[in-house]
Amino acid sequence: MNTALVEQLKTEFSLAYDTKPSCIVKAPGRVNLIGEHTDYNDGFVLPCALDFAAYVAVTKRDDQEVHVSALDYNKESCVFHINQEIKFDLDYMWSNYIRGIFQVLIEQGYRLSGVSLMLVGDVPQGAGLSSSAALEVGVTLALSSLFNLELSSTDIALIAQKAENDFVGCQCGIMDQFASAKSERQHALLIDCRTLLATSVKLPQELSILVIHSGVQRGLVDSAYNQRRKECEQAAEYFAVPTLRDLTLDEVLTQQEQMDELIFKRAKHVVSENERVLSMVRALQTSDLKQISQLMRASHYSLDQDYEVTVEPLNILVDLIHDIIGEQGGVRMTGGGFGGCVVALCPHDMVDAVNVQIKTHYTQQSGLKATVYRCSAEQGAQVLLADF
Ligand code: GLA
């Protein structure tokens, strides 16, 4: 936990609002170990929450005004009213995550009043580590706690996703919000995105989680993401199934000659990736490092060749790290793609060698600078202070 940020949040909150926060919550970002672009196909994913998080401080007001302020954006602040139409704000884009949560809670009939709210966080932005999901989950948990809404962690994740889909306008799946709301320390979270059943999977103690930012900020993400979603719907339509979750790999492969090539490749990725997630759960449970290595490699290859969401710097990083880790762990791109990070599961005593390998070769091969984060799998969103 970033205690310095929490202290800063308390101090700045008191200065800005002339009162102490009555509730502070922490909601983590996430990294996905395997199961990419499967969540919106009702499939399986296996993320874990990270030690990077959004922190939200809040207190009730006597009126219907919502005052919000973001320490990470030069203490920018703005105000909206919960008894008037909540509008999308082009000037303070970060505030739309909060506006969206209020909108969804009000629509769903929850009784709220005005609040003063302040945000801070240390989830790297534009890295594909779900800084926005952390923020949405944090705001929802803070309001649930403050107004005694008794939302379960599943409710919180669903409300957060709805705000992102309907208000912010990004058609993301459920993985990020679920991982932020429900993860357990030292575990990954297997999520069945159809039934929403989430099961914790213990991570092998001999492996470190490394998240390496390629130095490529994720750009043009929404349009490419929504395009992939459409292609998956077309594939499901071709097979006359509700979603790609309902197919086996054999069923997809038999149609290779008859189908449009691009739609075939998209379906092949999603269906094979679902199988890899379930195999990965078994590999983690039995600490089968060779299998972990092969599954993560196959996932990356599939995202590169069939789903076409990697970029060259991500491929370079994956190859460089694989050269060091070999069959002692795994490495693949993580998140939506088109930049952002790779994730590696790496024996503790190889972490230094991975760092040296990246330092020695990455900039030379890509012209970019990578940032390595050594992470741990953390607990999902939690209330740090409730004083009311
Ligand atoms: C983004 C979305 C998730 C998921 C991943 C790809 O992170 O927010 O819902 O679809 O991309 O696996």
Short mmCIF file of N, CA and C in Angstrom, two decimals, residues 48-222:
data_model
loop_
_atom_site.label_atom_id
_atom_site.label_comp_id
_atom_site.label_asym_id
_atom_site.label_seq_id
_atom_site.Cartn_x
_atom_site.Cartn_y
_atom_site.Cartn_z
N CYS A 48 -4.79 -10.80 -12.10
CA CYS A 48 -4.64 -10.59 -10.66
C CYS A 48 -4.53 -9.10 -10.40
N ALA A 49 -4.93 -8.69 -9.19
CA ALA A 49 -4.84 -7.28 -8.81
C ALA A 49 -3.39 -6.97 -8.46
N LEU A 50 -2.99 -5.72 -8.67
CA LEU A 50 -1.59 -5.31 -8.45
C LEU A 50 -1.46 -4.42 -7.22
N ASP A 51 -0.21 -4.11 -6.89
CA ASP A 51 0.01 -3.18 -5.78
C ASP A 51 -0.12 -1.72 -6.23
N PHE A 52 -0.40 -1.46 -7.47
CA PHE A 52 -0.75 -0.11 -7.93
C PHE A 52 -2.25 0.09 -7.72
N ALA A 53 -2.65 1.27 -7.25
CA ALA A 53 -4.08 1.43 -6.94
C ALA A 53 -4.55 2.86 -7.10
N ALA A 54 -5.89 3.00 -7.17
CA ALA A 54 -6.53 4.32 -7.05
C ALA A 54 -7.00 4.45 -5.61
N TYR A 55 -6.85 5.63 -5.04
CA TYR A 55 -7.32 5.92 -3.67
C TYR A 55 -8.39 7.00 -3.76
N VAL A 56 -9.50 6.77 -3.08
CA VAL A 56 -10.63 7.71 -3.16
C VAL A 56 -11.00 8.13 -1.74
N ALA A 57 -11.05 9.43 -1.50
CA ALA A 57 -11.49 9.96 -0.20
C ALA A 57 -12.79 10.71 -0.41
N VAL A 58 -13.71 10.55 0.55
CA VAL A 58 -15.03 11.15 0.33
C VAL A 58 -15.68 11.51 1.66
N THR A 59 -16.53 12.51 1.60
CA THR A 59 -17.36 12.82 2.77
C THR A 59 -18.69 13.40 2.27
N LYS A 60 -19.75 13.25 3.08
CA LYS A 60 -21.08 13.74 2.65
C LYS A 60 -21.15 15.25 2.75
N ARG A 61 -21.97 15.85 1.90
CA ARG A 61 -22.29 17.27 2.00
C ARG A 61 -23.77 17.41 2.39
N ASP A 62 -24.17 18.64 2.75
CA ASP A 62 -25.57 18.85 3.15
C ASP A 62 -26.45 19.15 1.95
N ASP A 63 -25.84 19.29 0.76
CA ASP A 63 -26.64 19.66 -0.41
C ASP A 63 -26.56 18.55 -1.47
N GLN A 64 -26.93 18.87 -2.69
CA GLN A 64 -26.97 17.87 -3.76
C GLN A 64 -25.80 18.06 -4.73
N GLU A 65 -24.76 18.75 -4.27
CA GLU A 65 -23.62 19.01 -5.16
C GLU A 65 -22.53 17.96 -4.96
N VAL A 66 -21.90 17.58 -6.08
CA VAL A 66 -20.76 16.66 -6.00
C VAL A 66 -19.52 17.45 -6.39
N HIS A 67 -18.64 17.65 -5.42
CA HIS A 67 -17.38 18.35 -5.69
C HIS A 67 -16.30 17.31 -5.85
N VAL A 68 -15.58 17.34 -6.97
CA VAL A 68 -14.55 16.33 -7.19
C VAL A 68 -13.22 16.99 -7.53
N SER A 69 -12.14 16.35 -7.11
CA SER A 69 -10.82 16.91 -7.34
C SER A 69 -9.83 15.76 -7.56
N ALA A 70 -8.90 15.95 -8.51
CA ALA A 70 -7.94 14.88 -8.83
C ALA A 70 -6.52 15.37 -8.60
N LEU A 71 -5.85 14.78 -7.61
CA LEU A 71 -4.49 15.23 -7.30
C LEU A 71 -3.53 14.95 -8.46
N ASP A 72 -3.80 13.87 -9.20
CA ASP A 72 -2.91 13.51 -10.31
C ASP A 72 -3.07 14.44 -11.52
N TYR A 73 -4.10 15.24 -11.51
CA TYR A 73 -4.30 16.20 -12.61
C TYR A 73 -4.19 17.62 -12.06
N ASN A 74 -3.04 17.90 -11.44
CA ASN A 74 -2.78 19.25 -10.92
C ASN A 74 -3.89 19.76 -10.02
N LYS A 75 -4.48 18.88 -9.27
CA LYS A 75 -5.57 19.25 -8.34
C LYS A 75 -6.74 19.89 -9.06
N GLU A 76 -6.93 19.54 -10.33
CA GLU A 76 -8.11 20.06 -11.05
C GLU A 76 -9.37 19.69 -10.28
N SER A 77 -10.38 20.56 -10.34
CA SER A 77 -11.62 20.21 -9.66
C SER A 77 -12.82 20.72 -10.44
N CYS A 78 -13.95 20.08 -10.23
CA CYS A 78 -15.19 20.54 -10.86
C CYS A 78 -16.38 20.09 -10.01
N VAL A 79 -17.55 20.56 -10.39
CA VAL A 79 -18.75 20.31 -9.59
C VAL A 79 -19.88 19.87 -10.52
N PHE A 80 -20.67 18.88 -10.08
CA PHE A 80 -21.93 18.60 -10.78
C PHE A 80 -23.02 18.36 -9.74
N HIS A 81 -24.28 18.29 -10.21
CA HIS A 81 -25.40 18.24 -9.28
C HIS A 81 -26.15 16.93 -9.50
N ILE A 82 -26.49 16.25 -8.42
CA ILE A 82 -27.13 14.95 -8.65
C ILE A 82 -28.63 15.07 -8.91
N ASN A 83 -29.21 16.24 -8.68
CA ASN A 83 -30.64 16.39 -9.00
C ASN A 83 -30.85 17.07 -10.35
N GLN A 84 -29.76 17.20 -11.12
CA GLN A 84 -29.88 17.69 -12.50
C GLN A 84 -29.27 16.64 -13.43
N GLU A 85 -29.54 16.79 -14.74
CA GLU A 85 -28.95 15.83 -15.68
C GLU A 85 -27.41 15.85 -15.54
N ILE A 86 -26.81 14.66 -15.40
CA ILE A 86 -25.34 14.61 -15.27
C ILE A 86 -24.76 14.55 -16.67
N LYS A 87 -23.97 15.57 -17.00
CA LYS A 87 -23.47 15.68 -18.39
C LYS A 87 -22.03 15.19 -18.49
N PHE A 88 -21.70 14.66 -19.68
CA PHE A 88 -20.33 14.28 -20.00
C PHE A 88 -19.48 15.54 -20.04
N ASP A 89 -18.30 15.51 -19.40
CA ASP A 89 -17.49 16.72 -19.29
C ASP A 89 -16.23 16.60 -20.15
N LEU A 90 -16.17 17.42 -21.21
CA LEU A 90 -15.02 17.36 -22.12
C LEU A 90 -13.79 18.06 -21.55
N ASP A 91 -14.01 18.95 -20.57
CA ASP A 91 -12.87 19.69 -20.01
C ASP A 91 -12.13 18.87 -18.96
N TYR A 92 -12.89 18.12 -18.17
CA TYR A 92 -12.27 17.32 -17.11
C TYR A 92 -12.64 15.86 -17.37
N MET A 93 -11.90 15.27 -18.31
CA MET A 93 -12.28 13.92 -18.76
C MET A 93 -12.26 12.91 -17.61
N TRP A 94 -11.29 13.06 -16.69
CA TRP A 94 -11.20 12.11 -15.57
C TRP A 94 -12.48 12.10 -14.73
N SER A 95 -13.20 13.25 -14.72
CA SER A 95 -14.39 13.33 -13.86
C SER A 95 -15.54 12.48 -14.40
N ASN A 96 -15.44 12.07 -15.68
CA ASN A 96 -16.54 11.29 -16.27
C ASN A 96 -16.69 9.91 -15.63
N TYR A 97 -15.58 9.37 -15.10
CA TYR A 97 -15.69 8.08 -14.42
C TYR A 97 -16.57 8.24 -13.16
N ILE A 98 -16.43 9.38 -12.49
CA ILE A 98 -17.22 9.61 -11.28
C ILE A 98 -18.67 9.95 -11.66
N ARG A 99 -18.80 10.82 -12.66
CA ARG A 99 -20.15 11.17 -13.13
C ARG A 99 -20.91 9.91 -13.53
N GLY A 100 -20.20 9.02 -14.26
CA GLY A 100 -20.83 7.78 -14.73
C GLY A 100 -21.32 6.92 -13.58
N ILE A 101 -20.51 6.81 -12.53
CA ILE A 101 -20.92 5.99 -11.39
C ILE A 101 -22.17 6.59 -10.72
N PHE A 102 -22.18 7.91 -10.54
CA PHE A 102 -23.37 8.55 -9.95
C PHE A 102 -24.60 8.29 -10.81
N GLN A 103 -24.41 8.46 -12.12
CA GLN A 103 -25.53 8.28 -13.05
C GLN A 103 -26.11 6.86 -12.91
N VAL A 104 -25.22 5.85 -12.90
CA VAL A 104 -25.70 4.47 -12.85
C VAL A 104 -26.38 4.20 -11.50
N LEU A 105 -25.78 4.66 -10.41
CA LEU A 105 -26.38 4.41 -9.08
C LEU A 105 -27.76 5.07 -8.99
N ILE A 106 -27.87 6.29 -9.50
CA ILE A 106 -29.15 7.00 -9.43
C ILE A 106 -30.19 6.26 -10.28
N GLU A 107 -29.79 5.88 -11.51
CA GLU A 107 -30.68 5.12 -12.40
C GLU A 107 -31.19 3.85 -11.71
N GLN A 108 -30.31 3.22 -10.94
CA GLN A 108 -30.69 1.96 -10.30
C GLN A 108 -31.45 2.18 -8.99
N GLY A 109 -31.75 3.44 -8.69
CA GLY A 109 -32.63 3.73 -7.57
C GLY A 109 -31.94 3.90 -6.22
N TYR A 110 -30.62 3.96 -6.21
CA TYR A 110 -29.93 4.17 -4.93
C TYR A 110 -30.07 5.63 -4.51
N ARG A 111 -30.26 5.85 -3.22
CA ARG A 111 -30.46 7.21 -2.71
C ARG A 111 -29.12 7.79 -2.28
N LEU A 112 -28.74 8.88 -2.93
CA LEU A 112 -27.46 9.51 -2.65
C LEU A 112 -27.70 10.98 -2.31
N SER A 113 -26.70 11.61 -1.71
CA SER A 113 -26.75 13.07 -1.59
C SER A 113 -25.45 13.60 -2.15
N GLY A 114 -25.21 14.91 -1.99
CA GLY A 114 -23.96 15.47 -2.49
C GLY A 114 -22.77 14.98 -1.68
N VAL A 115 -21.59 15.01 -2.28
CA VAL A 115 -20.36 14.62 -1.57
C VAL A 115 -19.22 15.53 -2.00
N SER A 116 -18.18 15.55 -1.17
CA SER A 116 -16.88 16.08 -1.60
C SER A 116 -15.98 14.88 -1.76
N LEU A 117 -15.29 14.81 -2.89
CA LEU A 117 -14.55 13.60 -3.22
C LEU A 117 -13.19 13.98 -3.81
N MET A 118 -12.16 13.22 -3.42
CA MET A 118 -10.82 13.49 -3.98
C MET A 118 -10.16 12.18 -4.37
N LEU A 119 -9.40 12.24 -5.49
CA LEU A 119 -8.75 11.04 -6.03
C LEU A 119 -7.25 11.21 -6.08
N VAL A 120 -6.56 10.09 -5.90
CA VAL A 120 -5.14 10.05 -6.22
C VAL A 120 -4.83 8.60 -6.59
N GLY A 121 -3.74 8.36 -7.31
CA GLY A 121 -3.45 6.97 -7.66
C GLY A 121 -2.04 6.80 -8.15
N ASP A 122 -1.60 5.55 -8.19
CA ASP A 122 -0.27 5.28 -8.74
C ASP A 122 -0.29 4.17 -9.79
N VAL A 123 -1.48 3.91 -10.38
CA VAL A 123 -1.54 2.95 -11.49
C VAL A 123 -0.99 3.68 -12.73
N PRO A 124 0.07 3.15 -13.35
CA PRO A 124 0.57 3.84 -14.54
C PRO A 124 -0.54 4.00 -15.58
N GLN A 125 -0.68 5.21 -16.13
CA GLN A 125 -1.79 5.43 -17.08
C GLN A 125 -1.36 5.14 -18.51
N GLY A 126 -2.30 4.71 -19.33
CA GLY A 126 -1.99 4.40 -20.73
C GLY A 126 -1.13 3.16 -20.87
N ALA A 127 -1.05 2.37 -19.80
CA ALA A 127 -0.19 1.18 -19.81
C ALA A 127 -0.99 -0.10 -19.99
N GLY A 128 -2.33 0.02 -19.92
CA GLY A 128 -3.17 -1.17 -20.00
C GLY A 128 -3.23 -1.90 -18.68
N LEU A 129 -3.04 -1.18 -17.56
CA LEU A 129 -3.10 -1.81 -16.25
C LEU A 129 -4.37 -1.39 -15.51
N SER A 130 -5.35 -0.91 -16.25
CA SER A 130 -6.70 -0.65 -15.74
C SER A 130 -6.77 0.45 -14.69
N SER A 131 -6.12 1.57 -14.98
CA SER A 131 -6.24 2.68 -14.04
C SER A 131 -7.70 3.17 -14.00
N SER A 132 -8.42 3.09 -15.13
CA SER A 132 -9.80 3.58 -15.10
C SER A 132 -10.72 2.64 -14.34
N ALA A 133 -10.52 1.33 -14.49
CA ALA A 133 -11.35 0.39 -13.72
C ALA A 133 -11.09 0.57 -12.22
N ALA A 134 -9.83 0.81 -11.86
CA ALA A 134 -9.49 1.02 -10.44
C ALA A 134 -10.26 2.22 -9.90
N LEU A 135 -10.29 3.27 -10.69
CA LEU A 135 -10.98 4.49 -10.28
C LEU A 135 -12.49 4.24 -10.13
N GLU A 136 -13.07 3.58 -11.12
CA GLU A 136 -14.52 3.32 -11.08
C GLU A 136 -14.89 2.44 -9.89
N VAL A 137 -14.10 1.40 -9.67
CA VAL A 137 -14.39 0.48 -8.56
C VAL A 137 -14.19 1.22 -7.23
N GLY A 138 -13.14 2.03 -7.16
CA GLY A 138 -12.87 2.78 -5.93
C GLY A 138 -14.01 3.74 -5.60
N VAL A 139 -14.50 4.47 -6.60
CA VAL A 139 -15.58 5.43 -6.36
C VAL A 139 -16.85 4.68 -5.95
N THR A 140 -17.14 3.57 -6.61
CA THR A 140 -18.37 2.82 -6.28
C THR A 140 -18.29 2.28 -4.85
N LEU A 141 -17.14 1.72 -4.49
CA LEU A 141 -17.01 1.18 -3.12
C LEU A 141 -17.11 2.31 -2.09
N ALA A 142 -16.50 3.45 -2.40
CA ALA A 142 -16.55 4.57 -1.45
C ALA A 142 -17.99 5.03 -1.24
N LEU A 143 -18.76 5.12 -2.32
CA LEU A 143 -20.15 5.57 -2.19
C LEU A 143 -21.00 4.51 -1.49
N SER A 144 -20.71 3.25 -1.79
CA SER A 144 -21.46 2.17 -1.14
C SER A 144 -21.25 2.21 0.37
N SER A 145 -20.00 2.46 0.74
CA SER A 145 -19.67 2.50 2.16
C SER A 145 -20.29 3.74 2.83
N LEU A 146 -20.14 4.88 2.18
CA LEU A 146 -20.62 6.15 2.75
C LEU A 146 -22.14 6.17 2.91
N PHE A 147 -22.86 5.64 1.90
CA PHE A 147 -24.32 5.70 1.93
C PHE A 147 -24.94 4.37 2.35
N ASN A 148 -24.09 3.46 2.83
CA ASN A 148 -24.58 2.17 3.32
C ASN A 148 -25.46 1.46 2.26
N LEU A 149 -24.95 1.38 1.04
CA LEU A 149 -25.74 0.80 -0.06
C LEU A 149 -25.71 -0.73 -0.05
N GLU A 150 -24.79 -1.27 0.73
CA GLU A 150 -24.66 -2.74 0.86
C GLU A 150 -24.46 -3.43 -0.49
N LEU A 151 -23.60 -2.86 -1.31
CA LEU A 151 -23.29 -3.49 -2.61
C LEU A 151 -22.28 -4.61 -2.39
N SER A 152 -22.51 -5.74 -3.06
CA SER A 152 -21.53 -6.83 -3.01
C SER A 152 -20.39 -6.47 -3.96
N SER A 153 -19.29 -7.21 -3.89
CA SER A 153 -18.17 -6.91 -4.80
C SER A 153 -18.58 -7.15 -6.26
N THR A 154 -19.49 -8.10 -6.48
CA THR A 154 -19.99 -8.33 -7.85
C THR A 154 -20.81 -7.13 -8.31
N ASP A 155 -21.71 -6.64 -7.44
CA ASP A 155 -22.50 -5.44 -7.79
C ASP A 155 -21.57 -4.28 -8.15
N ILE A 156 -20.53 -4.11 -7.33
CA ILE A 156 -19.61 -2.97 -7.54
C ILE A 156 -18.96 -3.08 -8.92
N ALA A 157 -18.49 -4.29 -9.25
CA ALA A 157 -17.83 -4.48 -10.56
C ALA A 157 -18.81 -4.21 -11.70
N LEU A 158 -20.05 -4.67 -11.55
CA LEU A 158 -21.03 -4.50 -12.64
C LEU A 158 -21.43 -3.03 -12.81
N ILE A 159 -21.57 -2.33 -11.69
CA ILE A 159 -21.91 -0.90 -11.76
C ILE A 159 -20.75 -0.13 -12.41
N ALA A 160 -19.54 -0.49 -12.02
CA ALA A 160 -18.35 0.17 -12.58
C ALA A 160 -18.27 -0.07 -14.09
N GLN A 161 -18.53 -1.30 -14.51
CA GLN A 161 -18.47 -1.61 -15.95
C GLN A 161 -19.57 -0.85 -16.70
N LYS A 162 -20.76 -0.79 -16.10
CA LYS A 162 -21.88 -0.10 -16.77
C LYS A 162 -21.56 1.38 -16.96
N ALA A 163 -20.93 1.97 -15.95
CA ALA A 163 -20.55 3.39 -16.07
C ALA A 163 -19.58 3.56 -17.23
N GLU A 164 -18.64 2.65 -17.35
CA GLU A 164 -17.65 2.77 -18.44
C GLU A 164 -18.32 2.53 -19.81
N ASN A 165 -19.19 1.54 -19.88
CA ASN A 165 -19.88 1.24 -21.15
C ASN A 165 -20.82 2.36 -21.55
N ASP A 166 -21.70 2.75 -20.63
CA ASP A 166 -22.82 3.62 -21.00
C ASP A 166 -22.47 5.11 -20.90
N PHE A 167 -21.64 5.48 -19.93
CA PHE A 167 -21.38 6.91 -19.75
C PHE A 167 -20.08 7.33 -20.41
N VAL A 168 -19.00 6.59 -20.12
CA VAL A 168 -17.70 6.96 -20.69
C VAL A 168 -17.65 6.56 -22.17
N GLY A 169 -18.36 5.45 -22.52
CA GLY A 169 -18.47 5.10 -23.93
C GLY A 169 -17.44 4.10 -24.42
N CYS A 170 -16.78 3.37 -23.50
CA CYS A 170 -15.86 2.32 -23.93
C CYS A 170 -16.52 0.97 -23.67
N GLN A 171 -16.58 0.15 -24.72
CA GLN A 171 -17.34 -1.11 -24.61
C GLN A 171 -16.51 -2.25 -24.00
N CYS A 172 -15.82 -1.98 -22.89
CA CYS A 172 -14.95 -3.00 -22.29
C CYS A 172 -15.78 -4.16 -21.74
N GLY A 173 -15.12 -5.31 -21.54
CA GLY A 173 -15.75 -6.45 -20.89
C GLY A 173 -15.74 -6.28 -19.38
N ILE A 174 -15.88 -7.39 -18.66
CA ILE A 174 -16.02 -7.32 -17.20
C ILE A 174 -14.71 -7.59 -16.45
N MET A 175 -13.66 -8.01 -17.19
CA MET A 175 -12.46 -8.47 -16.50
C MET A 175 -11.85 -7.45 -15.54
N ASP A 176 -11.63 -6.24 -16.01
CA ASP A 176 -10.84 -5.28 -15.23
C ASP A 176 -11.53 -4.92 -13.91
N GLN A 177 -12.82 -4.65 -14.00
CA GLN A 177 -13.58 -4.24 -12.81
C GLN A 177 -13.70 -5.42 -11.83
N PHE A 178 -13.88 -6.62 -12.36
CA PHE A 178 -13.95 -7.80 -11.50
C PHE A 178 -12.63 -8.02 -10.77
N ALA A 179 -11.54 -7.93 -11.53
CA ALA A 179 -10.21 -8.16 -10.93
C ALA A 179 -9.96 -7.13 -9.83
N SER A 180 -10.33 -5.88 -10.08
CA SER A 180 -10.10 -4.83 -9.09
C SER A 180 -10.98 -5.03 -7.85
N ALA A 181 -12.21 -5.51 -8.07
CA ALA A 181 -13.16 -5.61 -6.95
C ALA A 181 -12.97 -6.89 -6.14
N LYS A 182 -12.52 -7.99 -6.78
CA LYS A 182 -12.67 -9.29 -6.12
C LYS A 182 -11.39 -10.10 -5.91
N SER A 183 -10.24 -9.60 -6.36
CA SER A 183 -9.03 -10.43 -6.28
C SER A 183 -8.61 -10.69 -4.84
N GLU A 184 -7.86 -11.78 -4.68
CA GLU A 184 -7.30 -12.11 -3.37
C GLU A 184 -5.78 -12.02 -3.43
N ARG A 185 -5.18 -11.67 -2.30
CA ARG A 185 -3.72 -11.58 -2.22
C ARG A 185 -3.06 -12.91 -2.61
N GLN A 186 -1.97 -12.82 -3.35
CA GLN A 186 -1.18 -13.98 -3.78
C GLN A 186 -1.95 -14.98 -4.65
N HIS A 187 -3.07 -14.51 -5.18
CA HIS A 187 -3.87 -15.37 -6.05
C HIS A 187 -4.19 -14.64 -7.36
N ALA A 188 -4.36 -15.43 -8.40
CA ALA A 188 -5.00 -14.90 -9.61
C ALA A 188 -6.49 -15.20 -9.49
N LEU A 189 -7.29 -14.57 -10.34
CA LEU A 189 -8.74 -14.75 -10.25
C LEU A 189 -9.25 -15.34 -11.57
N LEU A 190 -9.69 -16.59 -11.51
CA LEU A 190 -10.30 -17.20 -12.70
C LEU A 190 -11.74 -16.70 -12.77
N ILE A 191 -12.07 -15.99 -13.85
CA ILE A 191 -13.44 -15.48 -13.98
C ILE A 191 -14.10 -16.16 -15.17
N ASP A 192 -15.24 -16.75 -14.90
CA ASP A 192 -16.08 -17.25 -16.00
C ASP A 192 -16.98 -16.08 -16.36
N CYS A 193 -16.71 -15.45 -17.49
CA CYS A 193 -17.39 -14.20 -17.82
C CYS A 193 -18.83 -14.42 -18.27
N ARG A 194 -19.26 -15.68 -18.39
CA ARG A 194 -20.68 -15.93 -18.66
C ARG A 194 -21.46 -16.02 -17.36
N THR A 195 -20.98 -16.86 -16.45
CA THR A 195 -21.73 -17.06 -15.20
C THR A 195 -21.32 -16.04 -14.13
N LEU A 196 -20.21 -15.35 -14.36
CA LEU A 196 -19.61 -14.43 -13.40
C LEU A 196 -19.11 -15.14 -12.14
N LEU A 197 -18.93 -16.44 -12.23
CA LEU A 197 -18.32 -17.17 -11.12
C LEU A 197 -16.82 -16.84 -11.10
N ALA A 198 -16.33 -16.43 -9.95
CA ALA A 198 -14.90 -16.08 -9.83
C ALA A 198 -14.25 -16.99 -8.80
N THR A 199 -13.13 -17.62 -9.17
CA THR A 199 -12.45 -18.56 -8.30
C THR A 199 -10.99 -18.15 -8.15
N SER A 200 -10.51 -18.05 -6.92
CA SER A 200 -9.11 -17.67 -6.71
C SER A 200 -8.19 -18.85 -6.98
N VAL A 201 -7.08 -18.57 -7.63
CA VAL A 201 -6.11 -19.62 -7.98
C VAL A 201 -4.76 -19.21 -7.40
N LYS A 202 -4.23 -20.05 -6.50
CA LYS A 202 -2.98 -19.67 -5.82
C LYS A 202 -1.84 -19.62 -6.82
N LEU A 203 -1.00 -18.59 -6.70
CA LEU A 203 0.14 -18.47 -7.61
C LEU A 203 1.34 -19.21 -7.03
N PRO A 204 2.15 -19.87 -7.88
CA PRO A 204 3.32 -20.59 -7.37
C PRO A 204 4.25 -19.64 -6.62
N GLN A 205 4.73 -20.06 -5.45
CA GLN A 205 5.54 -19.15 -4.63
C GLN A 205 6.89 -18.85 -5.27
N GLU A 206 7.33 -19.72 -6.18
CA GLU A 206 8.67 -19.54 -6.74
C GLU A 206 8.71 -18.52 -7.88
N LEU A 207 7.54 -17.93 -8.23
CA LEU A 207 7.52 -17.01 -9.37
C LEU A 207 7.24 -15.56 -8.96
N SER A 208 8.01 -14.65 -9.53
CA SER A 208 7.72 -13.22 -9.39
C SER A 208 6.83 -12.79 -10.56
N ILE A 209 6.03 -11.77 -10.33
CA ILE A 209 5.25 -11.19 -11.43
C ILE A 209 5.99 -9.93 -11.89
N LEU A 210 6.42 -9.93 -13.13
CA LEU A 210 7.03 -8.73 -13.69
C LEU A 210 6.09 -8.13 -14.72
N VAL A 211 5.90 -6.83 -14.63
CA VAL A 211 5.11 -6.13 -15.64
C VAL A 211 6.07 -5.15 -16.31
N ILE A 212 6.20 -5.23 -17.62
CA ILE A 212 7.18 -4.40 -18.31
C ILE A 212 6.47 -3.53 -19.34
N HIS A 213 6.55 -2.23 -19.11
CA HIS A 213 5.93 -1.29 -20.05
C HIS A 213 6.85 -1.12 -21.25
N SER A 214 6.29 -1.28 -22.43
CA SER A 214 7.09 -1.23 -23.67
C SER A 214 7.52 0.18 -24.04
N GLY A 215 6.91 1.17 -23.38
CA GLY A 215 7.20 2.56 -23.78
C GLY A 215 6.27 3.03 -24.88
N VAL A 216 5.41 2.14 -25.38
CA VAL A 216 4.41 2.54 -26.38
C VAL A 216 3.11 2.80 -25.64
N GLN A 217 2.68 4.07 -25.60
CA GLN A 217 1.39 4.38 -24.97
C GLN A 217 0.31 3.76 -25.82
N ARG A 218 -0.76 3.29 -25.19
CA ARG A 218 -1.82 2.67 -25.98
C ARG A 218 -2.60 3.77 -26.70
N GLY A 219 -2.63 3.67 -28.04
CA GLY A 219 -3.32 4.70 -28.81
C GLY A 219 -4.40 4.08 -29.67
N LEU A 220 -5.31 4.86 -30.20
CA LEU A 220 -6.37 4.40 -31.10
C LEU A 220 -7.03 3.13 -30.61
N VAL A 221 -7.06 2.99 -29.27
CA VAL A 221 -7.46 1.70 -28.72
C VAL A 221 -8.94 1.43 -28.92
N ASP A 222 -9.77 2.44 -28.64
CA ASP A 222 -11.20 2.17 -28.63
C ASP A 222 -11.73 1.69 -29.97
#
